[in-house]
């Protein structure tokens, strides 16, 4: 499968380059076609579960003004092809430094090379990880009923990584997960906000008792973390439950980003959003039901919540989310995952989560 | 060994509590003795390689004014004892929430419970991880010639985690590493600043070719990451080489913190600093020798560098560091690890590091 993706991407790179070459041979100005990456070219598709591009394109034709960007785009395509063929990946930063040797086409700033990378990512309708570029970010941690199948760098043989055999530690997800495969008999994926809660659940032996895969997102999930959850959920038809603090940061920055992606990277949502995600908690309801200690909402929380109700197409689409947010605003408080420790450290694993999981159909959409 | 640490800590808790009890029985005011945690009670010990306490103590006697803190300290000691005995760990945040049920001794803010935790940590001359408290932070990632020995939560049996068998992924270090054991034939530990460089070296099969252990610190190393490196280096007499960007952040915030700890947590440096650490690069020298692309120093870099030369006892102790920093200031530039990619992605693994490692005795102290 991994091999197929590589062949497909190399095929697209060669097709783009071939077209440029053909136009030059035909004495026409070479050009590239890029999807417009702006909110004006985006719509929310409830069925697909995320923002999608409307299909408007811009044509970049070779002129005096575009010659540098044009050359950079072609060089970047060539770099990607070489990376794929040599089984290497380059961080965005390394790509910028490698381009130091491009003479006049070198980048002045990393922002320039990042923009060209975004362009070719959109042009090829792929993600930069498939082009063998990666970000310098954590990919989240995993423990539970999952075997990750990767390849040994030395022997080139497949190796199996058993995520239930790490004791108090965990499997650290690499920044590129495109070529991983999985074997699992898990019933669901539980994605948690903090490493603290992740380690709590590992310590309480939660994944064994509930046959699940635990993922620590470490705050807002990175691309690698979202892609990992998406691939795993898709291939093994697993439901994804999300467990964050009960505050606007948890609801929007973490949950909503994981589920529907973001507007200004709509060309990527096909890869990175997790439409099967459902919100387990902590909900404003839970504060009452589980008698949880709270903290007053900050001004920034209140503003974010009002903005979301007014302007966020995802929230506007879901009545239950509007109700939950109104409830939070009325109560005027936020609640943390770890507040459940008021009832004892093991309470979250022995009482709260099992009770919640019995009513998964009531989870917020 | 792990068992011994537990017994020792429980022994100290019981001794403290026993003294308080004995004084009450003798109709004396109960008291606790705490080391003063301030710079006035600290000195730099070049031989030990870190800041140390001078030995001044404060006595906290039970009075009307101290009754709440006194009660909280005793309750916190009891919580720690229970955690150790039930094989659980509590985050600082969970500890704060558990104390909700202490009636009048409950904490108003987490800062209060953190302070009491710091107090008992210093009082028992231990670290809070040995008291079974942990921070909610990443612990770094590891790949290479190392077997980590941990215990399975379910079977209670020892399990072996082979850090050379993670493919493109890595072993994620837990926040508490006190009970881990190791088996290794590695020749050194290489601690790198960024995940991007870590993955570069994994991809280039560096740890296999050089028989080493790679650690990704992810910026300034967390307590867990520093403790992990320290335990591993101590028990297996391994040199520790540090590879960061060539800028004041890399030199002071990352390297110096790893090596000598910090002044205001001197009671912990015995556990967390890594005196065997040596600085591999990137040095200002390297910029010239390897013809590396640079960026101008920012104002904040220049200020930090001047401050360090003037006020930092660690820098003042080492002439080579003063010279390196003066060189950097004269050149007026900083350099990133990933700048080595200018010479090709594999250059860092195939040329730069091997050449450097041949002259390890020249590494900055």
XYZ file of C-alpha atoms in Angstrom:
730
model
C 0.000 0.000 0.000
C 2.725 2.440 1.022
C 4.475 1.647 -2.264
C 1.293 2.556 -4.184
C 1.101 5.970 -2.537
C 4.717 6.646 -3.481
C 4.169 5.614 -7.081
C 1.051 7.752 -7.280
C 2.822 10.842 -5.932
C 5.844 10.368 -8.188
C 3.421 9.912 -11.080
C 1.776 13.254 -10.306
C 5.121 15.036 -9.982
C 6.224 13.674 -13.364
C 2.897 14.616 -14.945
C 3.219 18.229 -13.739
C 6.813 18.472 -14.893
C 5.906 16.783 -18.157
C 3.216 19.359 -18.890
C 5.578 22.240 -18.245
C 8.132 20.598 -20.519
C 5.567 19.950 -23.266
C 4.405 23.564 -23.285
C 7.986 24.763 -23.577
C 8.604 22.366 -26.480
C 5.439 23.709 -28.121
C 6.812 27.241 -27.639
C 3.977 28.122 -25.254
C 4.492 29.773 -21.871
C 4.695 27.041 -19.220
C 2.122 27.213 -16.433
C 0.964 25.530 -13.240
C -2.594 25.255 -11.924
C -3.096 25.719 -8.181
C -6.310 25.586 -6.168
C -7.102 28.921 -4.486
C -6.300 28.549 -0.786
C -8.663 31.044 0.849
C -11.926 30.970 2.762
C -13.714 32.231 -0.369
C -12.936 28.895 -1.981
C -14.176 26.800 0.943
C -17.498 25.327 2.011
C -18.551 23.190 4.980
C -19.675 19.728 3.908
C -21.576 18.072 6.744
C -21.616 14.713 4.958
C -17.877 14.629 4.414
C -17.593 16.110 7.891
C -15.190 18.906 7.069
C -14.444 22.031 5.050
C -13.836 21.369 1.356
C -12.435 23.360 -1.542
C -14.988 24.740 -3.997
C -12.693 24.111 -6.940
C -11.528 27.582 -7.936
C -8.010 27.613 -9.326
C -5.332 30.133 -10.049
C -3.002 29.681 -13.000
C 0.640 30.529 -12.404
C 2.174 31.304 -15.812
C 5.880 31.825 -16.275
C 6.541 35.578 -16.576
C 9.268 37.949 -15.488
C 7.407 38.421 -12.205
C 6.794 34.760 -11.448
C 10.067 33.323 -12.692
C 11.616 32.886 -9.257
C 8.560 31.235 -7.679
C 8.120 29.152 -10.798
C 11.687 27.889 -10.604
C 11.338 27.243 -6.867
C 8.185 25.204 -7.390
C 9.884 23.020 -9.982
C 12.992 22.593 -7.809
C 10.777 21.703 -4.843
C 9.004 19.072 -6.938
C 12.386 17.633 -7.899
C 13.498 17.613 -4.257
C 10.358 15.751 -3.280
C 10.889 13.163 -6.004
C 14.437 12.569 -4.844
C 13.358 12.268 -1.199
C 10.769 9.647 -2.074
C 13.222 7.691 -4.192
C 15.961 7.737 -1.538
C 13.523 6.856 1.279
C 14.336 10.052 3.147
C 12.185 12.773 4.668
C 13.122 16.412 5.048
C 11.817 18.822 7.656
C 10.492 22.101 6.284
C 13.529 23.756 7.811
C 15.956 21.334 6.174
C 14.240 21.934 2.832
C 14.834 25.647 3.262
C 18.529 25.061 3.973
C 18.968 22.592 1.117
C 17.684 25.308 -1.202
C 20.701 27.458 -0.243
C 22.421 25.844 -3.205
C 19.749 26.832 -5.724
C 21.603 30.006 -6.697
C 19.170 32.773 -7.562
C 16.220 30.530 -6.729
C 17.299 30.236 -3.077
C 14.732 31.361 -0.491
C 15.274 34.518 1.529
C 13.140 33.252 4.429
C 11.613 29.969 5.516
C 8.158 31.488 5.035
C 8.896 31.576 1.305
C 9.815 27.921 1.113
C 6.837 26.981 3.288
C 4.513 28.820 0.909
C 5.945 27.038 -2.123
C 5.544 23.763 -0.241
C 1.895 24.568 0.515
C 1.406 25.383 -3.157
C 2.723 22.112 -4.493
C 0.876 20.215 -1.771
C -2.386 21.763 -3.030
C -1.398 21.439 -6.686
C -0.825 17.696 -6.387
C -3.877 17.246 -4.132
C -1.737 15.447 -1.604
C -0.249 16.218 1.810
C 3.336 17.237 2.330
C 4.046 14.080 4.326
C 3.361 12.074 1.155
C 5.847 14.385 -0.577
C 8.309 13.325 2.171
C 8.353 16.692 3.909
C 7.612 16.813 7.609
C 7.069 19.350 10.347
C 9.291 19.507 13.406
C 6.590 18.658 15.932
C 5.564 15.897 18.291
C 3.163 13.283 16.945
C 1.437 12.305 20.151
C 1.814 9.165 22.230
C 0.035 5.855 22.063
C -0.573 2.924 24.392
C -3.055 0.103 24.141
C -4.408 -2.716 22.042
C -2.507 -1.921 18.889
C 0.340 -3.367 16.872
C 2.038 -0.765 14.669
C 3.792 -2.246 11.656
C 6.814 -0.263 10.497
C 10.019 -1.068 8.668
C 13.457 -1.511 10.243
C 15.919 1.016 8.786
C 18.757 -1.486 8.773
C 17.256 -4.763 7.669
C 14.397 -3.213 5.636
C 12.228 -5.915 7.182
C 8.807 -5.254 8.659
C 8.786 -4.904 12.432
C 5.867 -5.078 14.827
C 5.566 -2.598 17.664
C 3.212 -3.742 20.400
C 1.726 -0.668 22.066
C 0.547 -2.763 25.017
C 4.142 -3.598 25.986
C 5.555 -0.278 27.122
C 4.988 -0.391 30.872
C 4.688 3.170 32.107
C 6.070 4.560 28.828
C 4.443 4.847 25.404
C 4.922 4.683 21.652
C 5.912 8.063 20.309
C 4.246 8.644 16.916
C 6.702 9.759 14.216
C 5.993 12.958 12.274
C 5.278 10.969 9.111
C 2.843 8.086 9.476
C 1.906 7.503 5.822
C 3.723 4.198 5.567
C 2.625 2.673 8.864
C 0.206 -0.222 8.978
C -1.800 -1.486 11.925
C -3.218 -4.609 13.489
C -5.753 -4.232 16.261
C -8.710 -5.828 17.972
C -9.563 -2.629 19.831
C -13.151 -1.462 20.163
C -12.437 2.261 20.082
C -9.796 4.982 20.173
C -9.763 7.322 23.168
C -7.914 10.564 22.413
C -7.075 12.546 25.556
C -5.914 16.120 25.945
C -3.109 15.812 28.468
C -0.194 13.503 29.093
C -1.191 13.557 32.773
C -4.582 11.970 32.024
C -2.994 9.584 29.521
C -0.600 8.305 32.186
C -3.458 8.091 34.684
C -5.356 5.764 32.333
C -2.231 3.718 31.572
C -1.620 3.370 35.305
C -5.211 2.252 35.917
C -4.804 -0.404 33.202
C -7.737 1.190 31.383
C -6.876 0.129 27.854
C -6.671 -3.498 28.800
C -9.975 -3.539 30.654
C -11.815 -1.689 27.893
C -9.871 -3.031 24.876
C -9.061 0.355 23.442
C -6.219 2.458 22.074
C -5.188 5.488 24.127
C -3.744 8.511 22.350
C -2.232 11.478 24.171
C -2.660 14.533 21.945
C -0.607 16.873 24.158
C -2.922 19.852 23.659
C -3.989 20.759 20.127
C -3.226 17.646 18.063
C -0.399 17.993 15.537
C -0.828 16.959 11.910
C 0.952 13.672 12.572
C -1.306 12.900 15.514
C -4.486 13.704 13.552
C -3.313 11.710 10.530
C -2.410 8.768 12.750
C -5.865 8.698 14.354
C -7.576 9.160 10.981
C -5.699 6.321 9.238
C -6.198 4.001 12.176
C -9.918 4.802 12.528
C -10.550 4.499 8.782
C -8.742 1.254 8.212
C -10.165 -0.520 11.240
C -13.592 1.154 11.403
C -12.977 2.348 14.921
C -15.036 4.997 16.690
C -12.962 7.873 18.063
C -13.891 9.377 21.428
C -12.337 12.625 22.569
C -11.719 13.526 26.206
C -10.584 17.083 26.965
C -11.013 19.774 29.579
C -14.462 21.333 29.580
C -13.569 24.762 28.212
C -13.570 26.569 24.856
C -9.952 25.549 24.264
C -10.872 21.893 24.616
C -14.095 22.212 22.592
C -12.816 24.293 19.677
C -9.014 24.322 19.535
C -8.671 20.641 20.268
C -11.886 18.755 19.443
C -13.065 20.812 16.490
C -9.572 20.898 14.933
C -9.325 17.131 15.244
C -12.775 16.533 13.787
C -13.245 19.055 10.985
C -9.856 20.646 10.437
C -9.477 24.329 9.801
C -10.718 26.710 7.109
C -7.405 27.945 5.764
C -6.014 24.475 5.148
C -9.118 23.057 3.480
C -7.078 21.308 0.804
C -5.697 19.117 3.576
C -8.812 18.241 5.511
C -9.308 15.097 3.477
C -6.145 13.774 5.103
C -6.127 15.274 8.538
C -9.622 15.622 9.896
C -11.273 12.804 11.815
C -14.984 12.920 10.919
C -15.735 9.867 13.080
C -14.692 11.760 16.253
C -17.304 12.227 18.990
C -16.963 14.305 22.126
C -17.058 12.247 25.336
C -16.369 15.008 27.849
C -15.881 16.863 30.068
C -19.230 18.539 29.220
C -20.994 21.311 31.135
C -23.593 18.645 32.060
C -20.877 16.570 33.717
C -20.089 19.403 36.115
C -23.496 18.971 37.698
C -23.826 15.213 37.354
C -20.394 14.457 38.812
C -20.259 17.402 41.245
C -16.961 18.650 39.845
C -14.875 21.563 41.115
C -14.757 24.384 38.551
C -13.037 27.669 37.743
C -14.703 30.846 36.474
C -14.583 31.358 32.698
C -11.936 33.858 31.635
C -12.809 36.794 29.393
C -11.009 35.117 26.496
C -13.098 31.957 27.015
C -16.334 33.935 26.908
C -15.280 35.770 23.763
C -14.258 32.558 22.011
C -17.554 30.904 22.893
C -19.639 33.828 21.612
C -17.597 33.947 18.402
C -18.086 30.245 17.820
C -21.863 30.395 18.255
C -22.038 33.352 15.865
C -19.506 32.461 13.176
C -18.343 28.858 13.294
C -20.122 26.801 10.591
C -19.397 23.613 12.527
C -21.109 24.828 15.694
C -23.931 26.357 13.651
C -24.566 22.988 12.108
C -25.005 21.180 15.436
C -27.791 22.151 17.826
C -26.365 20.003 20.692
C -23.115 21.981 20.568
C -24.977 25.290 20.650
C -26.883 24.086 23.700
C -23.737 22.873 25.433
C -21.999 26.194 24.863
C -24.981 28.200 26.031
C -25.094 26.046 29.140
C -21.397 26.689 29.774
C -21.885 30.441 29.341
C -24.869 30.453 31.673
C -22.968 28.514 34.346
C -19.988 30.837 33.848
C -17.453 28.114 34.650
C -14.944 25.781 33.035
C -13.808 22.395 34.302
C -10.617 20.363 33.940
C -10.241 16.644 33.210
C -8.219 16.225 36.350
C -11.024 17.662 38.493
C -12.400 14.121 38.547
C -9.534 13.341 40.953
C -11.639 14.989 43.651
C -13.407 11.638 43.908
C -10.128 9.707 44.028
C -7.422 9.081 41.449
C -9.027 5.939 40.065
C -12.490 7.492 39.738
C -12.008 8.600 36.131
C -11.069 5.070 35.046
C -13.388 3.089 37.296
C -16.533 5.259 37.321
C -16.633 8.239 35.001
C -15.396 6.764 31.715
C -17.200 3.386 32.003
C -20.493 5.159 32.753
C -19.982 7.561 29.856
C -19.014 4.806 27.415
C -22.324 3.041 28.044
C -24.078 6.063 26.534
C -21.750 6.732 23.619
C -24.737 7.572 21.406
C -25.282 10.666 23.567
C -21.790 12.028 22.970
C -21.697 15.487 21.439
C -21.311 15.320 17.632
C 16.532 -1.299 43.694
C 13.260 0.451 43.018
C 11.839 -1.287 46.077
C 14.692 0.104 48.181
C 13.945 3.674 47.100
C 10.298 3.204 48.070
C 11.176 1.780 51.454
C 13.621 4.606 52.083
C 11.077 7.298 51.205
C 8.334 5.682 53.286
C 10.842 5.412 56.110
C 11.534 9.153 55.946
C 7.830 10.021 55.825
C 7.193 7.887 58.904
C 10.187 9.401 60.700
C 8.899 12.955 60.098
C 5.394 12.052 61.183
C 6.767 10.139 64.161
C 8.713 13.173 65.370
C 5.653 15.397 65.138
C 3.670 12.794 67.067
C 6.377 12.385 69.706
C 6.542 16.137 70.349
C 2.780 16.289 70.755
C 2.873 13.372 73.240
C 5.621 15.181 75.145
C 3.381 18.288 75.225
C 5.817 20.241 73.054
C 4.832 22.241 69.977
C 5.286 20.028 66.900
C 7.663 21.319 64.229
C 9.165 20.552 60.833
C 12.636 21.436 59.578
C 12.934 22.627 55.973
C 16.023 23.679 54.030
C 15.871 27.335 52.912
C 15.118 27.358 49.210
C 16.702 30.620 48.060
C 19.825 31.761 46.230
C 21.280 32.902 49.568
C 21.444 29.245 50.568
C 23.145 28.074 47.359
C 26.703 27.749 46.142
C 28.209 26.493 42.887
C 30.236 23.309 43.363
C 32.452 22.690 40.338
C 33.409 19.221 41.575
C 29.836 18.068 42.024
C 29.096 19.955 38.830
C 26.059 21.851 40.045
C 24.564 24.295 42.524
C 24.239 22.913 46.042
C 22.432 23.926 49.197
C 24.573 25.503 51.926
C 22.576 23.821 54.639
C 20.557 26.650 56.193
C 17.185 25.509 57.506
C 13.956 27.107 58.582
C 11.895 25.600 61.356
C 8.135 25.533 60.850
C 6.530 25.309 64.301
C 2.815 24.756 64.748
C 1.211 28.097 65.642
C -2.075 29.827 64.891
C -0.446 31.314 61.766
C 1.079 28.103 60.455
C -1.691 25.683 61.364
C -3.130 25.411 57.852
C 0.211 24.903 56.095
C 1.248 22.530 58.857
C -1.863 20.419 58.372
C -1.438 20.508 54.595
C 2.152 19.306 54.849
C 1.137 16.369 57.013
C -1.793 15.502 54.712
C 0.520 15.726 51.698
C 2.971 13.342 53.387
C 0.100 10.927 54.031
C -1.030 11.203 50.394
C 2.466 10.415 49.210
C 2.696 7.379 51.467
C -0.596 6.067 50.145
C 0.451 6.650 46.523
C 3.652 4.694 47.027
C 1.837 1.857 48.743
C -0.868 1.596 46.070
C 1.675 1.865 43.215
C 0.003 4.990 41.860
C 1.340 8.390 40.841
C -0.538 11.667 41.031
C 0.017 14.737 38.875
C 0.461 17.976 40.785
C -2.945 19.007 39.442
C -4.593 15.794 40.626
C -3.024 16.286 44.053
C -4.589 19.725 44.220
C -8.026 18.309 43.343
C -7.733 15.383 45.746
C -7.164 17.931 48.497
C -10.647 19.342 47.838
C -11.818 16.894 50.463
C -9.464 18.111 53.199
C -12.067 20.485 54.599
C -10.419 23.605 55.986
C -7.002 22.369 54.871
C -8.032 22.419 51.173
C -5.918 24.571 48.866
C -7.309 27.755 47.359
C -4.992 27.582 44.340
C -2.669 25.038 42.786
C 0.268 27.319 43.572
C -0.394 26.605 47.257
C -0.306 22.843 46.834
C 2.772 23.089 44.603
C 4.572 25.055 47.323
C 3.741 22.502 49.992
C 4.931 19.785 47.602
C 8.229 21.645 47.078
C 8.571 21.950 50.848
C 8.183 18.273 51.607
C 10.414 17.399 48.645
C 13.175 19.525 50.200
C 12.378 18.352 53.754
C 12.808 14.697 52.824
C 15.834 15.437 50.610
C 14.186 13.588 47.764
C 12.476 14.482 44.495
C 8.728 14.603 44.068
C 8.842 11.732 41.568
C 10.114 9.494 44.400
C 7.137 10.750 46.412
C 4.982 9.537 43.480
C 4.016 13.006 42.289
C 4.606 13.920 38.665
C 4.404 16.916 36.384
C 2.142 16.936 33.333
C 4.922 17.247 30.760
C 6.591 15.262 28.019
C 9.610 13.194 28.982
C 11.483 13.222 25.699
C 11.900 10.445 23.148
C 14.499 7.752 22.838
C 15.816 5.487 20.090
C 18.968 3.412 19.953
C 21.049 0.761 21.629
C 19.073 0.518 24.820
C 16.751 -1.920 26.525
C 14.471 -0.242 29.069
C 13.234 -2.566 31.790
C 9.829 -1.655 33.173
C 6.980 -3.560 34.788
C 3.744 -4.635 33.106
C 0.723 -3.114 34.888
C -1.344 -6.265 34.460
C 0.988 -9.157 35.069
C 3.402 -7.241 37.371
C 6.173 -8.993 35.467
C 9.263 -7.249 34.161
C 9.097 -6.314 30.496
C 11.914 -5.318 28.167
C 11.494 -2.451 25.742
C 14.017 -2.478 22.921
C 14.581 1.104 21.805
C 16.194 -0.110 18.579
C 12.908 -1.661 17.472
C 10.693 1.360 16.886
C 11.154 1.865 13.147
C 10.508 5.528 12.403
C 8.881 6.022 15.829
C 10.449 6.167 19.268
C 10.103 5.255 22.928
C 8.295 7.993 24.783
C 9.819 8.472 28.248
C 7.221 8.468 31.054
C 7.090 11.400 33.475
C 8.363 9.207 36.312
C 11.474 7.166 35.560
C 12.607 6.290 39.085
C 11.745 2.621 38.789
C 13.124 1.975 35.326
C 16.217 -0.116 34.796
C 18.428 -0.341 31.757
C 20.589 -2.690 29.750
C 22.870 -1.230 27.126
C 26.109 -1.707 25.244
C 26.042 1.851 23.917
C 29.184 3.957 23.851
C 27.520 7.305 24.498
C 24.252 9.221 24.774
C 23.546 11.899 22.181
C 20.911 14.384 23.400
C 19.538 16.541 20.579
C 17.449 19.691 20.733
C 14.767 19.051 18.118
C 12.554 16.184 17.085
C 13.428 17.069 13.476
C 17.133 16.342 14.039
C 16.289 13.261 16.107
C 14.253 11.828 13.228
C 17.021 12.768 10.785
C 19.506 10.682 12.787
C 17.054 7.799 13.145
C 16.462 7.882 9.401
C 20.219 7.857 8.702
C 20.588 4.811 10.956
C 23.024 6.808 13.058
C 22.551 5.030 16.367
C 23.293 1.661 14.865
C 26.450 2.782 13.095
C 27.788 4.593 16.157
C 26.338 2.347 18.882
C 24.698 5.130 20.804
C 21.431 6.174 22.432
C 19.590 9.104 20.853
C 17.440 11.324 23.052
C 15.151 14.032 21.676
C 14.812 16.701 24.357
C 12.173 18.731 22.501
C 13.653 22.101 23.505
C 14.501 22.688 27.164
C 14.622 19.210 28.697
C 11.858 18.390 31.176
C 12.620 16.956 34.609
C 11.746 13.475 33.402
C 14.070 13.789 30.429
C 16.963 15.089 32.557
C 16.428 12.418 35.198
C 16.289 9.714 32.532
C 19.600 10.819 31.011
C 21.196 11.163 34.437
C 20.176 7.711 35.680
C 21.213 6.086 32.432
C 24.576 7.877 32.289
C 25.352 7.162 35.956
C 24.477 3.511 35.974
C 26.259 2.666 32.745
C 29.107 5.208 32.923
C 28.122 6.734 29.612
C 29.383 10.065 28.315
C 26.588 12.476 27.373
C 27.018 14.677 24.305
C 24.636 17.532 23.649
C 23.729 18.795 20.186
C 21.678 21.997 19.972
C 21.327 25.087 17.818
C 24.243 27.469 18.134
C 22.500 30.286 19.986
C 22.104 31.493 23.584
C 18.899 29.473 23.937
C 20.753 26.285 23.020
C 23.802 27.121 25.156
C 22.077 28.306 28.332
C 18.411 27.323 28.391
C 19.030 23.834 27.084
C 22.644 22.761 27.682
C 23.297 24.572 30.939
C 19.951 23.490 32.407
C 20.691 19.889 31.517
C 24.216 20.004 32.917
C 24.066 22.072 36.115
C 20.374 22.616 36.834
C 19.073 25.930 38.055
C 19.700 28.088 41.112
C 16.214 28.183 42.586
C 15.812 24.421 42.626
C 19.200 23.615 44.092
C 17.762 20.981 46.437
C 16.941 18.972 43.298
C 20.122 19.283 41.300
C 21.476 16.109 42.821
C 18.741 14.265 40.951
C 18.252 16.233 37.790
C 21.498 17.691 36.578
C 23.791 15.745 34.284
C 27.364 16.689 35.259
C 28.837 14.328 32.647
C 27.272 16.350 29.802
C 29.617 17.916 27.226
C 28.661 20.289 24.440
C 29.229 18.857 20.963
C 27.798 21.680 18.896
C 26.783 23.670 16.983
C 29.584 26.026 18.160
C 30.515 29.423 16.729
C 33.711 27.709 15.457
C 31.599 25.280 13.443
C 30.035 28.139 11.498
C 33.423 28.871 9.943
C 34.730 25.332 9.711
C 31.584 23.950 8.079
C 30.629 27.088 6.142
C 27.145 27.179 7.645
C 24.333 29.605 6.802
C 23.538 31.853 9.762
C 21.027 34.398 11.028
C 21.808 37.662 12.825
C 21.642 37.521 16.628
C 18.445 39.024 18.015
C 18.561 41.711 20.711
C 17.334 39.186 23.274
C 20.179 36.805 22.300
C 22.772 39.528 22.779
C 21.330 40.499 26.146
C 21.248 36.908 27.365
C 24.838 36.363 26.293
C 26.102 39.481 28.064
C 24.168 38.554 31.209
C 25.640 35.065 31.206
C 29.224 36.274 30.880
C 28.664 38.763 33.706
C 26.511 36.821 36.168
C 26.351 33.104 35.470
C 28.655 31.184 37.844
C 28.758 28.279 35.428
C 30.008 30.391 32.532
C 32.359 32.269 34.845
C 33.904 28.985 35.869
C 34.745 27.889 32.322
C 37.112 29.926 30.168
C 36.257 27.968 26.967
C 32.598 28.964 27.329
C 33.515 32.624 27.810
C 35.605 32.449 24.648
C 32.862 30.747 22.658
C 30.312 33.339 23.713
C 32.630 36.223 22.936
C 33.246 34.703 19.531
C 29.511 34.433 18.919
C 28.992 38.070 19.956
C 31.822 39.226 17.710
C 30.451 37.299 14.722
C 26.975 38.635 15.521
C 25.229 35.513 14.251
C 23.469 32.366 15.430
C 23.223 29.044 13.631
C 20.695 26.214 13.594
C 21.338 22.464 13.737
C 19.431 22.010 10.539
C 21.710 24.467 8.687
C 23.974 21.454 8.108
C 21.360 20.350 5.548
C 22.887 22.899 3.201
C 25.478 20.198 2.443
C 22.813 17.537 1.958
C 20.425 15.818 4.354
C 22.835 13.014 5.256
C 25.788 15.363 5.903
C 25.100 15.729 9.623
C 25.146 11.949 10.130
C 27.859 11.016 7.646
C 30.331 13.912 8.026
C 29.678 16.416 10.785
C 28.943 14.174 13.763
C 31.568 11.483 12.981
C 34.249 14.159 12.608
C 33.186 15.861 15.822
C 33.037 12.601 17.780
C 36.680 11.898 16.962
C 37.597 15.006 18.960
C 35.248 14.562 21.897
C 37.952 15.796 24.282
C 37.618 19.223 22.638
C 33.911 19.516 23.374
C 32.936 22.553 25.419
C 32.680 21.697 29.137
